[in-house]
Every structure is written in structure tokens, then in C-alpha cells.
Coordinates of C-alpha atoms in Angstrom, one line a residue:
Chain R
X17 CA 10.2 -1.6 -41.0
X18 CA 8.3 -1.4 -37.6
X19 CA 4.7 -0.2 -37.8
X20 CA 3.4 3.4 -36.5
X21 CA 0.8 5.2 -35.3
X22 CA 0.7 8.4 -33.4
X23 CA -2.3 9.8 -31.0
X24 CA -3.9 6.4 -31.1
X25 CA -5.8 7.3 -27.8
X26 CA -8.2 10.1 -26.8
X27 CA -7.6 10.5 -23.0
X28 CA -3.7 9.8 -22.6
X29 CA -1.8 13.8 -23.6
X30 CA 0.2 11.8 -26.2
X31 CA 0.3 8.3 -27.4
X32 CA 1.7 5.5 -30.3
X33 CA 1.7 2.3 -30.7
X34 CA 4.5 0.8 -32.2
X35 CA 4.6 -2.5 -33.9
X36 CA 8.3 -4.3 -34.5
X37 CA 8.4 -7.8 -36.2
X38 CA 8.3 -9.9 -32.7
X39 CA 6.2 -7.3 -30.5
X40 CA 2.9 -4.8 -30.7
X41 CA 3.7 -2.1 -27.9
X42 CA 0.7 0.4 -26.7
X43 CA 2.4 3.9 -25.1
X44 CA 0.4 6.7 -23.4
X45 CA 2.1 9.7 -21.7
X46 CA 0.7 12.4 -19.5
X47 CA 2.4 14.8 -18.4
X48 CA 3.6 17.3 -16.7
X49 CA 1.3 16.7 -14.3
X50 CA 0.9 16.9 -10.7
X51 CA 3.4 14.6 -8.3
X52 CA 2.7 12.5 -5.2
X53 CA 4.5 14.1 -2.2
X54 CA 6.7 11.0 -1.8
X55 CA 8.1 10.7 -5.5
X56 CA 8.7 14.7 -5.6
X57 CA 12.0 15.8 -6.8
X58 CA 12.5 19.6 -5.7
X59 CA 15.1 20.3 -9.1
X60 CA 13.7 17.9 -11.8
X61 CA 10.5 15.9 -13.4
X62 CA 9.9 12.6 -12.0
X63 CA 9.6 10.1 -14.5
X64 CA 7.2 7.0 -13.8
X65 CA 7.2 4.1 -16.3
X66 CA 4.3 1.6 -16.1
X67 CA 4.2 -1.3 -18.1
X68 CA 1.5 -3.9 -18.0
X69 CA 2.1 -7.0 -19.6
X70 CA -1.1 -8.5 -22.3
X71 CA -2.0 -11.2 -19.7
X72 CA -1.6 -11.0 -16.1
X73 CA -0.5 -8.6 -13.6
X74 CA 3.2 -6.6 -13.5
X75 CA 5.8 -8.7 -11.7
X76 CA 9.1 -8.1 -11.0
X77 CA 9.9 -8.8 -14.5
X78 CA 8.2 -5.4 -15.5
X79 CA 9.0 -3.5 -12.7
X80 CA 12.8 -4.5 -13.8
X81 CA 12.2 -3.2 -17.1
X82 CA 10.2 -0.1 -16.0
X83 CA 13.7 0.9 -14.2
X84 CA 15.5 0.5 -17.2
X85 CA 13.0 2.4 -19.7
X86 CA 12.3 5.4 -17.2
X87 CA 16.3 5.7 -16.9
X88 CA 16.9 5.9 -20.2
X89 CA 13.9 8.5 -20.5
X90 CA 15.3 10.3 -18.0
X91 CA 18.4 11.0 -20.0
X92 CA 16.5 11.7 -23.0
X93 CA 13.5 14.5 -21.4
X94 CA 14.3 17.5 -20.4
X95 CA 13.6 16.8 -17.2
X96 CA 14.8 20.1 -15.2
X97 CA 11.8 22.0 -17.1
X98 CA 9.5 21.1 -15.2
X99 CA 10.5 20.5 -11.6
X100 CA 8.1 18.6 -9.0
X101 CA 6.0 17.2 -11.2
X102 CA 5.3 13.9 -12.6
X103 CA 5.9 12.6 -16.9
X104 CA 3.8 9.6 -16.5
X105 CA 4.4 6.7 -18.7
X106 CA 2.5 3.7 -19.6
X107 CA 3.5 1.2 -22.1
X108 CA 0.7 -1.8 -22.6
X109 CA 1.9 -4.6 -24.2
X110 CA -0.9 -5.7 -26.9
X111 CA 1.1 -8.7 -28.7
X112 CA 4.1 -11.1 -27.7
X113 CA 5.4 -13.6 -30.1
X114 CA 3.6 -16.8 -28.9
X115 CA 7.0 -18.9 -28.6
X116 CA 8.3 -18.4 -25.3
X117 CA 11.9 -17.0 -25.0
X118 CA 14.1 -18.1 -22.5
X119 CA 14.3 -16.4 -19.6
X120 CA 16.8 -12.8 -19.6
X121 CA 16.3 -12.7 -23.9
X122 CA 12.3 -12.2 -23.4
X123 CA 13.6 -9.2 -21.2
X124 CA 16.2 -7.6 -23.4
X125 CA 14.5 -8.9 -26.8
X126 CA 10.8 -6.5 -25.4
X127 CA 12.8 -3.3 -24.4
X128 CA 13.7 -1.7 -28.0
X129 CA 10.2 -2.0 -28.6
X130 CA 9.0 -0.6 -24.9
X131 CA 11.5 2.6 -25.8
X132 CA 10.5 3.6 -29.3
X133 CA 7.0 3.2 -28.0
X134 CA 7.9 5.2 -25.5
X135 CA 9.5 7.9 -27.4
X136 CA 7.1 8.5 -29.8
X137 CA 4.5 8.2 -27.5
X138 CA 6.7 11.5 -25.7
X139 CA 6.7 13.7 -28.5
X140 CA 3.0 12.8 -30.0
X141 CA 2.6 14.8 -25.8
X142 CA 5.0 17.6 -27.0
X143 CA 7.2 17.2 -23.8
X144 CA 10.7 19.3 -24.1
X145 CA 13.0 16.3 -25.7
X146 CA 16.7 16.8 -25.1
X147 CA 17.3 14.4 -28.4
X148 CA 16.0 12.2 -30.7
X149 CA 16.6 8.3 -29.6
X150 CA 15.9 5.2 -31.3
X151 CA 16.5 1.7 -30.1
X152 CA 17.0 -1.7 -31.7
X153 CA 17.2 -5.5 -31.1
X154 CA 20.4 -7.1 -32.8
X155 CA 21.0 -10.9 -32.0
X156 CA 24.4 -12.8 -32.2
X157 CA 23.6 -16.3 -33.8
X158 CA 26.2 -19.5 -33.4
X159 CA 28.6 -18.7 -36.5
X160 CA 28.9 -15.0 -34.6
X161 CA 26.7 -13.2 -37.2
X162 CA 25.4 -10.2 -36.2
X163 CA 21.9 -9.9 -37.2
X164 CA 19.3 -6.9 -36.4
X165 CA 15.9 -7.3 -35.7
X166 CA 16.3 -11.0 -35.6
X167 CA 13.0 -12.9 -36.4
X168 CA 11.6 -14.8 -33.3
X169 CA 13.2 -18.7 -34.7
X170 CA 16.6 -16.0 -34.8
X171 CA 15.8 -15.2 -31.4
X172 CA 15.7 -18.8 -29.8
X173 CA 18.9 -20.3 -31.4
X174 CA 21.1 -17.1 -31.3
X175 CA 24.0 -16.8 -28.3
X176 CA 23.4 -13.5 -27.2
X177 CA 20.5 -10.6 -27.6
X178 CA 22.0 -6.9 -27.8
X179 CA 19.4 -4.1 -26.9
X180 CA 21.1 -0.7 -27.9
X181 CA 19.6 2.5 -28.1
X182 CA 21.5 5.7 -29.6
X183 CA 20.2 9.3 -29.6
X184 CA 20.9 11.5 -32.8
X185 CA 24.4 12.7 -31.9
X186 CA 25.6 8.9 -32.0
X187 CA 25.7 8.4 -28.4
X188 CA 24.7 5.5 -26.7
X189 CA 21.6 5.8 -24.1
X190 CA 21.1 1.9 -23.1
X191 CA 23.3 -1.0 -23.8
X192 CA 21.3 -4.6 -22.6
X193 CA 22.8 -7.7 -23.6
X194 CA 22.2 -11.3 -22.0
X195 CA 24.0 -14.8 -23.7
X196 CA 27.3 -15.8 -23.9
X197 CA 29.5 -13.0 -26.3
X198 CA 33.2 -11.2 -25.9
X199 CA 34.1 -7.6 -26.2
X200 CA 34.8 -8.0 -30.3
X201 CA 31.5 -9.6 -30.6
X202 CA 29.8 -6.9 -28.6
X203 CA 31.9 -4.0 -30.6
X204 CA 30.6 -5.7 -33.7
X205 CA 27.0 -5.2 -32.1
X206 CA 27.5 -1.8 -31.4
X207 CA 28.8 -0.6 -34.7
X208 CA 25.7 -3.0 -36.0
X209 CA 23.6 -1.1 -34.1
X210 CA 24.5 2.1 -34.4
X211 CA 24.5 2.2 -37.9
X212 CA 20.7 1.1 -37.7
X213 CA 20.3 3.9 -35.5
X214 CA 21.7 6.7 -37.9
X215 CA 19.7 4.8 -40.6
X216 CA 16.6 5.6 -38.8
X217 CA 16.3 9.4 -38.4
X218 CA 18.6 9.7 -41.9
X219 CA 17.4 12.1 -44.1
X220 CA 14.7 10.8 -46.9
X221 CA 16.0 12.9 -49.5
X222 CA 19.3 11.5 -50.5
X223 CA 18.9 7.5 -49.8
X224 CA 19.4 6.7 -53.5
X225 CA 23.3 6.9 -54.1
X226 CA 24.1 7.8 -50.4
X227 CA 23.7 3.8 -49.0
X228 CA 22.2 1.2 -49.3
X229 CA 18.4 1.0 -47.7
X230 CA 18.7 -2.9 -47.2
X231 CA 21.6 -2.9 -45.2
X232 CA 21.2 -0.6 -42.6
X233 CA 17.5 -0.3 -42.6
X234 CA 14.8 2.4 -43.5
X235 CA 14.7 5.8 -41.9
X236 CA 11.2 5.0 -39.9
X237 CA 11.4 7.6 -37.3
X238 CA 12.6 10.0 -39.1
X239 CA 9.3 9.4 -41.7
X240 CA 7.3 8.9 -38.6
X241 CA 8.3 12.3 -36.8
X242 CA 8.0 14.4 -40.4
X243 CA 4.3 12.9 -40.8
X244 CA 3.7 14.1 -37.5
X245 CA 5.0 17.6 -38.0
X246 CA 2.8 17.7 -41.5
X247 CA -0.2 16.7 -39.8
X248 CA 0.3 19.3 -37.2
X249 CA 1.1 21.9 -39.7
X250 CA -1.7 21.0 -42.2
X251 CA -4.0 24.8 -40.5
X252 CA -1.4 26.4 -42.0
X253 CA -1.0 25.2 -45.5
X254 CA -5.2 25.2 -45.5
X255 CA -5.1 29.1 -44.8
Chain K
X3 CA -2.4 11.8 -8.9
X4 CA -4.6 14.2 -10.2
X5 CA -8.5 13.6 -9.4
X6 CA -10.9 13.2 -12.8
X7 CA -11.6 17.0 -13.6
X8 CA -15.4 17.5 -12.2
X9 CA -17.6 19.2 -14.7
X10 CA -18.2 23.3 -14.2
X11 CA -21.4 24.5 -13.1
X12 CA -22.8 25.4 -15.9
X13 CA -22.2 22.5 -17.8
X14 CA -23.7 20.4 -15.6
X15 CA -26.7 22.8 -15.9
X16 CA -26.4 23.1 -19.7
X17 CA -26.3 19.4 -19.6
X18 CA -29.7 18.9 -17.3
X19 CA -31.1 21.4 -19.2
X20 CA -31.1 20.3 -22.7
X21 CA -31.8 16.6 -21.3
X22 CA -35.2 18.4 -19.4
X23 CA -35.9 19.5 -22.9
X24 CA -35.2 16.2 -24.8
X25 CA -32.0 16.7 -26.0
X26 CA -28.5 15.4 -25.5
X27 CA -25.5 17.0 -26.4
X28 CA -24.1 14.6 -28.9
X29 CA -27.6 14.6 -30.5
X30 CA -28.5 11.2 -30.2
X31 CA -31.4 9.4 -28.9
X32 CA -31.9 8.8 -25.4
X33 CA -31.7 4.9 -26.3
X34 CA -29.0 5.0 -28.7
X35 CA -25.5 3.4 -28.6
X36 CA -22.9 4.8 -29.9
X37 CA -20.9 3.9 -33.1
X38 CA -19.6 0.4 -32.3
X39 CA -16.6 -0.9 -33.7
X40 CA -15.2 -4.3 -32.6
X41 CA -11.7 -5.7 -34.2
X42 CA -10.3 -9.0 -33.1
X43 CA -6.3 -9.5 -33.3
X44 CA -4.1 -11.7 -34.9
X45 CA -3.8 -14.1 -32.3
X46 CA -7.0 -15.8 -30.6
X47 CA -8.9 -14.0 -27.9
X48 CA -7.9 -10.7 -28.2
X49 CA -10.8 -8.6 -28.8
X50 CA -10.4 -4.3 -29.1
X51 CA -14.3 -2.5 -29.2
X52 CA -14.9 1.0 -28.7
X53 CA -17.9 2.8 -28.1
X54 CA -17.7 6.4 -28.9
X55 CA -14.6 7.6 -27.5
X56 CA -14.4 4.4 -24.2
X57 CA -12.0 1.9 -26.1
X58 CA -11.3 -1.4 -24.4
X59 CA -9.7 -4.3 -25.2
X60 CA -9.7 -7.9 -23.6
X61 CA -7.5 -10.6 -23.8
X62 CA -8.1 -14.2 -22.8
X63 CA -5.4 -16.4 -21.9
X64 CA -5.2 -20.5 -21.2
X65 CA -2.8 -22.3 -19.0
X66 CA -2.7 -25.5 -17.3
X67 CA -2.7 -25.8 -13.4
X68 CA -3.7 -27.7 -10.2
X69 CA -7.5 -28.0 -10.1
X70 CA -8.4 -26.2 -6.6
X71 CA -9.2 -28.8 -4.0
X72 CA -12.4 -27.7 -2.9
X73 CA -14.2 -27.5 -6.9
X74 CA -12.2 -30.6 -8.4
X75 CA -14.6 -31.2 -11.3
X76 CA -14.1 -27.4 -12.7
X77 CA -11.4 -25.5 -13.8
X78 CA -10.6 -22.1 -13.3
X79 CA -11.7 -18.9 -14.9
X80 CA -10.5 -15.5 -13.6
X81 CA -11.6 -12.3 -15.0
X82 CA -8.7 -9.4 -14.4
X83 CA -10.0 -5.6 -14.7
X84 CA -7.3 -3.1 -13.5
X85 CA -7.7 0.5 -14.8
X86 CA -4.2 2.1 -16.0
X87 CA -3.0 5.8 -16.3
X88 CA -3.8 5.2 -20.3
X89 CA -7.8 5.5 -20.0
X90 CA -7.5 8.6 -17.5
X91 CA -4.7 10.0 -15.8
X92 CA -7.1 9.9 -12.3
X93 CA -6.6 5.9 -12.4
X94 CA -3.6 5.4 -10.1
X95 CA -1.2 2.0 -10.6
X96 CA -1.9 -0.5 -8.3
X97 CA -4.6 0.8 -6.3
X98 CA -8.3 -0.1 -6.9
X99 CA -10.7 2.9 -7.1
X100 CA -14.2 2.8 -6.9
X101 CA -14.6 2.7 -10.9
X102 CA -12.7 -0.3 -11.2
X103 CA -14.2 -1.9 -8.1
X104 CA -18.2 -1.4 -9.7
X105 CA -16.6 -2.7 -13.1
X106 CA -14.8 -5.8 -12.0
X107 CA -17.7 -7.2 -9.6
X108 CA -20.2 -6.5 -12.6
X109 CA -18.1 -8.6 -15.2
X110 CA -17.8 -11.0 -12.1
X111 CA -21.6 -11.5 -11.7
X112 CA -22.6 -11.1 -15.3
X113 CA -20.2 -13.9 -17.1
X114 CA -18.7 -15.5 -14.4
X115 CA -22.0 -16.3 -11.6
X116 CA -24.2 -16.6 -14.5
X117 CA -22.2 -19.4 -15.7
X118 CA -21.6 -18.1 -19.0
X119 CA -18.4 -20.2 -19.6
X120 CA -18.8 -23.4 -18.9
X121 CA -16.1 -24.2 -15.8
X122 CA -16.7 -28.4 -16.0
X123 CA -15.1 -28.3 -19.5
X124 CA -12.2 -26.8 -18.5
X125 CA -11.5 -30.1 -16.0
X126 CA -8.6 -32.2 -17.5
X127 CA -8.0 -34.7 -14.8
X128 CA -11.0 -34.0 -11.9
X129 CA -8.7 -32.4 -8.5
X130 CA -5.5 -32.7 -10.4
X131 CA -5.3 -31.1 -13.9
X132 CA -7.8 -28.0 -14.9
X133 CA -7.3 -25.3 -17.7
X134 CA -7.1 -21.9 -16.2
X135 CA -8.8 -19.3 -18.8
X136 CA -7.7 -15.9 -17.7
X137 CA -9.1 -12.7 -19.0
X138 CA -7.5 -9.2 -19.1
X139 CA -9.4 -6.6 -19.3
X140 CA -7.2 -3.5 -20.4
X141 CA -9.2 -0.3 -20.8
X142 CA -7.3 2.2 -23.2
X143 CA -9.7 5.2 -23.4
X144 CA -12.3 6.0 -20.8
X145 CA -15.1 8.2 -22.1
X146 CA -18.1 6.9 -19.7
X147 CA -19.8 3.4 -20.0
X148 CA -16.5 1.4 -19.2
X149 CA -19.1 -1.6 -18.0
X150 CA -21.1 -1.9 -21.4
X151 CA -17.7 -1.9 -23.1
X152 CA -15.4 -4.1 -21.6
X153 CA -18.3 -6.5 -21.1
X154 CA -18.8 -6.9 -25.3
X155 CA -14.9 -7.2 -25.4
X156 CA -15.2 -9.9 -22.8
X157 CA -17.9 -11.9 -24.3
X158 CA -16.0 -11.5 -28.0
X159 CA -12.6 -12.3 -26.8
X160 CA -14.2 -15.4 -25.3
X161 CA -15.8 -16.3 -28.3
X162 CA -12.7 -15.9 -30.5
X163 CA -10.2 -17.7 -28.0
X164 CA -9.2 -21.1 -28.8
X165 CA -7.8 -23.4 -26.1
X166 CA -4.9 -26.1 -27.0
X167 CA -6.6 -29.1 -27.3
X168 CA -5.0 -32.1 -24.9
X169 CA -5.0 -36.4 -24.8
X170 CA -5.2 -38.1 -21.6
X171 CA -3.3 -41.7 -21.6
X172 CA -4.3 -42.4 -17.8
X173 CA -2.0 -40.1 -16.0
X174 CA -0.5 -38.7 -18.6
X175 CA -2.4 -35.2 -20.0
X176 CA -0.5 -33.8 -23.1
X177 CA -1.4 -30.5 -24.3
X178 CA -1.0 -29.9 -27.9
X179 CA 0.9 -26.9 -29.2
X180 CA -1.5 -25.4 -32.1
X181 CA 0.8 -26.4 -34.7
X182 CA 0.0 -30.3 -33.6
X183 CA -3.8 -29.6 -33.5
X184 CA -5.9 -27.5 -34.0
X185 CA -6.9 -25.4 -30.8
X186 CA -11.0 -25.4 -30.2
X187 CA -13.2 -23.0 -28.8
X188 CA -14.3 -22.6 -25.2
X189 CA -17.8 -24.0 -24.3
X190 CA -20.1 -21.5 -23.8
X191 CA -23.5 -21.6 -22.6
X192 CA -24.8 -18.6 -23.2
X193 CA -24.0 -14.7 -24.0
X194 CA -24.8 -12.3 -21.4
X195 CA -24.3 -8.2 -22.0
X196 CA -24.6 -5.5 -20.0
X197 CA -26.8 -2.4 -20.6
X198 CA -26.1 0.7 -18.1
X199 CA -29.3 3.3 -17.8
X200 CA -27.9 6.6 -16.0
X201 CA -31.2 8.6 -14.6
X202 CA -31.7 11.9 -14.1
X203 CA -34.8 13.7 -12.4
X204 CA -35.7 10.8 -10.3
X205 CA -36.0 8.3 -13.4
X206 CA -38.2 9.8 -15.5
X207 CA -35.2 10.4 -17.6
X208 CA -32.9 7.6 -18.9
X209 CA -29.9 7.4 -21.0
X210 CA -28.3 4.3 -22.9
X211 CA -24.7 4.4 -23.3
X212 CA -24.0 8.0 -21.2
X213 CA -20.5 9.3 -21.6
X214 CA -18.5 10.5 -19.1
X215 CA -19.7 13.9 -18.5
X216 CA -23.5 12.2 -18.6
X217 CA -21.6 10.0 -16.2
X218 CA -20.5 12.9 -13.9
X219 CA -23.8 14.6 -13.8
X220 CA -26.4 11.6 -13.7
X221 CA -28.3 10.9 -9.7
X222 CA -27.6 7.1 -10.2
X223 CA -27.6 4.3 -12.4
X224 CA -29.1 1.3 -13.6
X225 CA -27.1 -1.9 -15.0
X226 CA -28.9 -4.8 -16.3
X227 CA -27.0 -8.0 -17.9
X228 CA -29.0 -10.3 -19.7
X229 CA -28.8 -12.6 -22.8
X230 CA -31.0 -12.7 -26.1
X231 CA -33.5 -14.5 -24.9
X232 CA -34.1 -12.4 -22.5
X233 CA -33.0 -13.9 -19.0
X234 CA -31.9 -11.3 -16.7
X235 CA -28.6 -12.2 -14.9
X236 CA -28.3 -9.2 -12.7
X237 CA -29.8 -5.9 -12.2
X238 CA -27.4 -3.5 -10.0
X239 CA -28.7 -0.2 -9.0
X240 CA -26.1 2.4 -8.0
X241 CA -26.7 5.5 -6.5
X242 CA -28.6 7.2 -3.6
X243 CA -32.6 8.9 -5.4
X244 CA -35.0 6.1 -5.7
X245 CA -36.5 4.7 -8.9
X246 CA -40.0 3.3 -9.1
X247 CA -40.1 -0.6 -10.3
X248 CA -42.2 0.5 -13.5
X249 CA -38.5 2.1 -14.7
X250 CA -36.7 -1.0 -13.7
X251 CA -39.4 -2.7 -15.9
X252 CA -39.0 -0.4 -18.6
X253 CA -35.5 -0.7 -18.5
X254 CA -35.6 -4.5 -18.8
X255 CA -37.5 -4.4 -22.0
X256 CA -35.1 -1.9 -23.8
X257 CA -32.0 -3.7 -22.2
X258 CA -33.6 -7.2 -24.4
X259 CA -33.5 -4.5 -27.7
X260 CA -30.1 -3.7 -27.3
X261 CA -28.7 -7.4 -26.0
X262 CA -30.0 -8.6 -28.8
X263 CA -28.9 -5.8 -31.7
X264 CA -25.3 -6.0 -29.4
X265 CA -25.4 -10.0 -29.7
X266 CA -26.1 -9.9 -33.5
X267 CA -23.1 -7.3 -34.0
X268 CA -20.5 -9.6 -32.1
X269 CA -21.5 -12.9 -34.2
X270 CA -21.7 -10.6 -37.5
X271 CA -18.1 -9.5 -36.6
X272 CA -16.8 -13.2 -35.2
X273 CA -18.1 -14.5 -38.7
X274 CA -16.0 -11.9 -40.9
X275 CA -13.4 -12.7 -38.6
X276 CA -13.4 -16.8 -39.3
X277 CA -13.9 -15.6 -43.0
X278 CA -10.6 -13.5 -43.3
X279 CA -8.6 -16.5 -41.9
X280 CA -10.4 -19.4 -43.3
X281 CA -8.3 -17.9 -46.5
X282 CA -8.0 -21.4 -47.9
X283 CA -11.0 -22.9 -47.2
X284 CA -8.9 -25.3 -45.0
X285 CA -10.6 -24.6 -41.1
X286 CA -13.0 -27.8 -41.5
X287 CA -9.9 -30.4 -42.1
X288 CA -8.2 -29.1 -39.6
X289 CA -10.4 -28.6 -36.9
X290 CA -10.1 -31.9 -34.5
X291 CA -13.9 -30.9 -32.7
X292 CA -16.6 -33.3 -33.0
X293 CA -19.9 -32.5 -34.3
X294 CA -22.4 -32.5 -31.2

């Protein structure tokens, strides 16, 4: 179960961090605010993803995966609310596994991470949310076992890395996978993943007899985004 | 981009006004830090302090590269500050503003002129092979004194880093991976900080630690970075109203205080650091470093 915390800093209009098994992923979002003439869009918000690796300066490696995470967030904000101006986004990497991945599974194994980072980081700022997303990491190892949330020694021997990332209605919002897999392999990934998804924002209440909580994993946003509706409710239930 | 909101009127005046009258807003002492927390992460040289609301964090870095032709008995260290949207939405990505500017060339002449680190143990093979110790400095909330800040992250992440240890067989340099050996700890030869003054009516008034409103409001400031025992490594003065040399003076003394009470805080939290992983009790067998 990943790790949490919302409105981690003071400045930034909302923030999380978001801690997975492999990676430790700092988001800050402001926003609406105002837009640079060039990036202004006349009917929608313009989204601008940042991401700045722990060590070093962005490369094209980051500006790759901003494209990805601001498309995906594009799809997911309501973005025609707030015309000509700017949702800025900045995701700050604070810990990498230490092994290095091979080059195209770093990429897709960082982004589930980067997103849920991301989206919590969106509604800890309270900006108009079309849906509730989550992503995940699944990893195909050399037997064709479908695992999710593979461990980092999972990571370096598997065939193929699956990122997919599902909004509450079951749909799929971003589908990144690098290695060597087929269409069944992938459908298998998908229904994998998918199923992780639902598990996430699954209600708490009936987990006992409804499935089982090891299988498809724990419903962490869903406890994340009622602990943040408590806290903010917690004037009301003082007066 | 929007610009960093400027203070209204009247609480600049507020502001000047209670400091006239001995006061500052957050009630503390005109030479008082404040609260200080410093956490180091899981991995080496990753160091996260905040002061007040200002939170930074720093992260050092090792890799091994071509010694540079003109400084072949030293390896490299590069110190990286670039401000993101996270600290203050006024920071714009990839352009360098005049906060950021001040900040880097202060860490520059603080740890890296003073010779803090020691470059000459970095050399692996002199002009060929050099470490290269990086450090990042990412500041995630910016509430004022970003230069007292991310200089205690830099001088704790430095502390805490390991680099892989290595073998030279002639030619041959192989770099242990930290399973193999043990990493060991950079070579340093002393511990500078910095202490920022901001003044106010022509230096008769001056604040320790100012936030960012102090910031805003303040006629100039005052940065001195020294180590405990007192040596000054550079005193920057920013800011148009001139200060007489008894302040600079004054300054010194009460920058030796803090450098020192600063110093003492960074070992205290370095040792509970070792402590927590020393679970064992099995750091001294492992370690491969000599006794000097």
C-alpha cells in the first residue's frame, strides 16, 4: 500500500507526496493562475507539468514524461472552467530505487507514481476534477506472470513493464508499456490492472465477504481522499 | 507567471513599526532562529531542514568522470540550486531570477571557494579518473532565508553522503557497488554556515533568520558564512543604505553564536542518524576506512 500525505507544503495551492514500493514522488499544484501569452489557450486551462528529477537537471527524459503526465491530466481536469489560464504542476522526485533500470522500464516503471502524485496533489488544490484516476505499475516476468507493483529485482528480470491508469468509471486514461509482450499478454495486463484500479477507490465498508483484499489490493485512494474530506470537515463536527 | 505578491502598505508600516518598537510579528527575538528541524533520508546524502515555514532539501550525488584537463589532481564538485514553481509560484522553470542567482553564488563561495570539501580526495587516477560529487539543492517551501537553509541542508547532506569506495590495479579503477564495500564518507575540512542579518533603519536594526515578508520590507542585508571556530569565509552585503563597520562587527560576533548552536544541531542530528541505522551494532566491521 503506497504511502500518503496530503498538503505537505505551505506555499504550493495543493500538494502530496506519494510514496510507492520503488519510488518517493513530491507534487505541488497551483492553479488557476495567470498564463504566459504564448501558452494561452482562448477555450481551456493550460496544463504545465514540471518534473525535476532528485539529481541533476530535466532532460529529455523528463520533458517526455511531462508530455505524457500533463495529457493524461488534461483528460482528467476540468479544464474548460477556467479558460486562459495556467494549472501548474510540479512533481519532484525525492527517491529512486538505487539499481538502475534499463533504459524505456525506468520511464514507464516512474509514471504511475508521477500521476497519483499528481492527482492527489490536484484535489489537496480543490481544482474542478472531471473523475477520479488512479494508476499502477504491473510487470510481465519470463513464465508470463502478471505481477502488480513488481518489487525493483521484479522490475529488472521481467519482459515487459505495463503503466495503466483508469478513472472511476473503468476507463482507461494512459496505457505505457515497453518489453517484448502480445496482445493476450497485454489483455491480461489490463484486466490486471484494472482490477487494481477498482480495488483502489472500492468502498471500505464491505471488503470483508465482498473480495479478497490481497488479491487486488487495498482501497488507498479511496482512504486517502475520505481522510481528506474528514479533515476538511472536522469545523463542522467541532460546532 | 505571476510576480511574488508585494506586501500592502500598511503591512509594511505595521511591520517597521512594531520592529521601531522592539517587536516582531512572530514574537521572537531579534536574534532568534526559528524552530529547526533536520531529517536525513533513507538513502545517503539526502538531507530535508526547514526553518519555520522555508523547507529545503539537498541531495548529493557521486559519479565517476574524466578529471578536467586543466585541475588534474582534483575532482569535481558542483553545487546545483534551481528554484521550482513548488517553493513559490513567482519562480519560473528554467529561467534564473535574481533569488536564485544571490543563493547559488553564496553556496558557491561559502562551501565550494572556502574549500569545505576537499576536491584532491575526490582524484582517482590524477587527469584521468575523478569522482564528480554533485549536489541538488531543491527548495520546497520558500518562506524567507532560502540562503541560511539550503546552506545547513548542504553542509548535512555532505556530511551524511557516502561515496563508493574504489581499487586501483595500475590502470584499472574499480568502483565498488555498496553491497561489495562499504561506502565512506567525503573528506571534509571544515563546516561553514551562513547567517543572513536583514537591516532596517540604516542598521541600527537587525534581524536573524527574517521571513519573507521581513524579506520584502528590509533596506538590505547582511550574509556572513563562517565555521565554529570562527573564520569568516565571506561576508556579502546586499542592498543600496549603507551600514557602518561597527554593525558588520557586531554581526560577526553573533554570526560565531549561531554557527556554532547550528554546527552543534547538525552533528546532534548526524549522530541519531548513525544510531538508528547502526541497528546491529555492525557499522565498525563493515566499514573498510582507516583510522587516521
Amino acid at each position: 500500500m503506497p504511502h500518503i500525505t496530503t498538503s505537505a507544503l505551505q506555499r504550493a495551492d495543493g500538494s502530496a507526496t506519494f510514496t510507492s514500493n520503488l519510488y518517493s514522488i513530491l507534487a505541488g499544484v497551483n492553479g488557476p493562475v495567470e498564463v504566459q501569452r504564448r501558452d494561452e489557450l482562448p477555450e481551456e486551462a493550460y496544463i504545465e507539468v514540471n518534473i525535476r528529477p532528485g539529481s541533476g537537471v530535466g532532460t529529455p527524459r523528463e520533458r517526455y514524461l511531462e508530455s505524457i503526465v500533463a495529457s493524461v491530466l488534461r483528460s482528467v481536469i476540468l479544464v474548460h472552467l477556467h479558460p486562459r489560464m495556467l494549472i501548474q504542476v510540479t512533481l519532484q522526485v525525492l527517491q529512486e530505487p538505487s539499481e538502475k533500470l534499463m533504459k524505456g522500464k525506468g520511464e514507464v516503471a516512474v509514471l504511475p507514481s508521477l500521476l497519483n502524485a499528481a492527482f492527489l496533489a490536484l484535489v489537496d488544490g480543490g481544482i474542478p476534477l472531471e473523475t477520479t484516476m488512479s494508476a499502477v505499475l504491473v510487470a510481465v516476468d519470463a513464465a508470463g506472470g502478471v505481477v502488480a507493483e513488481p518489487s525493483i529485482k521484479e522490475l529488472l528480470i521481467c519482459q515487459s513493464v505495463h503503466a495503466l491508469a483508469y478513472d472511476l468509471q473503468g476507463e482507461l486514461v494512459m496505457d505505457q508499456s515497453t518489453g517484448v509482450f502480445d496482445m493476450g499478454i497485454w489483455e491480461g495486463v489490463a484486466e490486471v490492472a484494472s482490477e487494481r484500479c477498482k480495488a483502489a477507490v472500492a468502498s471500505t465498508e464491505d471488503t470483508d465477504e465482498m473480495r479478497d483484499t490481497d488479491e487486488s489490493g487495498e482501497p488507498w485512494l479511496r482512504t486517502a481522499l475520505e481522510e481528506k474530506v474528514r479533515a476538511a470537515n472536522a469545523w463542522r463536527e467541532q460546532t | 507567471m505571476p510576480r511574488e505578491a508585494e506586501p500592502s502598505t500598511n503591512a509594511r508600516a505595521f511591520l517597521l513599526q512594531a520592529l521601531h518598537e522592539g517587536v516582531r510579528l512572530d514574537r521572537r527575538d531579534f536574534d532568534g532562529f526559528r524552530p529547526i528541524s533536520l531529517t536525513f533520508g533513507d538513502e545517503y546524502g539526502v538531507a530535508d531542514d526547514s526553518l519555520g515555514k522555508t523547507r529545503v532539501l539537498a541531495k548529493i550525488s557521486a559519479e565517476v568522470v574524466k578529471s578536467s584537463e586543466d585541475r588534474k589532481f582534483d575532482g569535481i564538485f558542483t553545487i546545483s540550486t534551481e528554484l521550482s514553481p513548488l517553493a513559490s509560484p513567482a519562480f519560473e522553470v528554467g529561467r534564473q531570477d535574481q533569488t536564485e542567482m544571490l543563493l547559488s553564488r553564496i553556496l558557491e563561495k561559502t562551501i565550494r571557494r572556502s574549500g569545505a570539501l576537499d576536491t584532491e580526495s575526490l582524484c582517482i587516477i590524477a587527469g584521468q579518473k575523478c569522482f564528480h560529487i554533485r549536489a541538488d539543492i531543491h527548495v520546497l517551501d520558500h518562506d524567507g532565508n532560502l540562503v541560511d537553509a539550503s546552506c545547513i541542508a548542504l553542509v548535512a547532506a555532505l556530511l551524511h553522503f557516502r561515496r563508493p569506495d574504489f581499487e586501483v590495479h595500475g590502470e584499472e579503477v574499480h568502483v565498488f557497488d555498496s553491497r561489495e564495500r562499504e561506502p565512506v564518507r567525503l573528506s571534509m575540512q571544515h563546516q561553514p554556515f551562513c547567517v543572513s542579518f536583514g537591516y532596517y533603519e540604516s542598521g541600527t536594526i537587525m534581524l536573524l533568520d527574517s521571513t519573507l515578508l521581513e524579506e520584502q520590507c528590509r533596506e538590505g542585508e547582511i550574509v556572513v558564512s563562517m565555521n565554529r571556530f570562527g573564520e569568516v569565509c565571506q561576508i556579502a552585503k546586499y542592498g543600496g543604505a549603507p551600514v557602518d563597520g561597527l554593525s558588520v562587527i557586531n554581526c560577526t560576533t553573533k554570526a560565531l553564536e549561531k554557527v556554532k548552536m547550528l554546527d552543534a544541531l547538525v552533528k546532534r542530528k548526524l549522530e541519531e542518524d548513525e544510531k538508528r541505522r547502526d541497528a546491529g551494532g555492525l557499522m565498525a566491521e563493515l566499514s573498510a576506512e582507516n583510522d587516521r
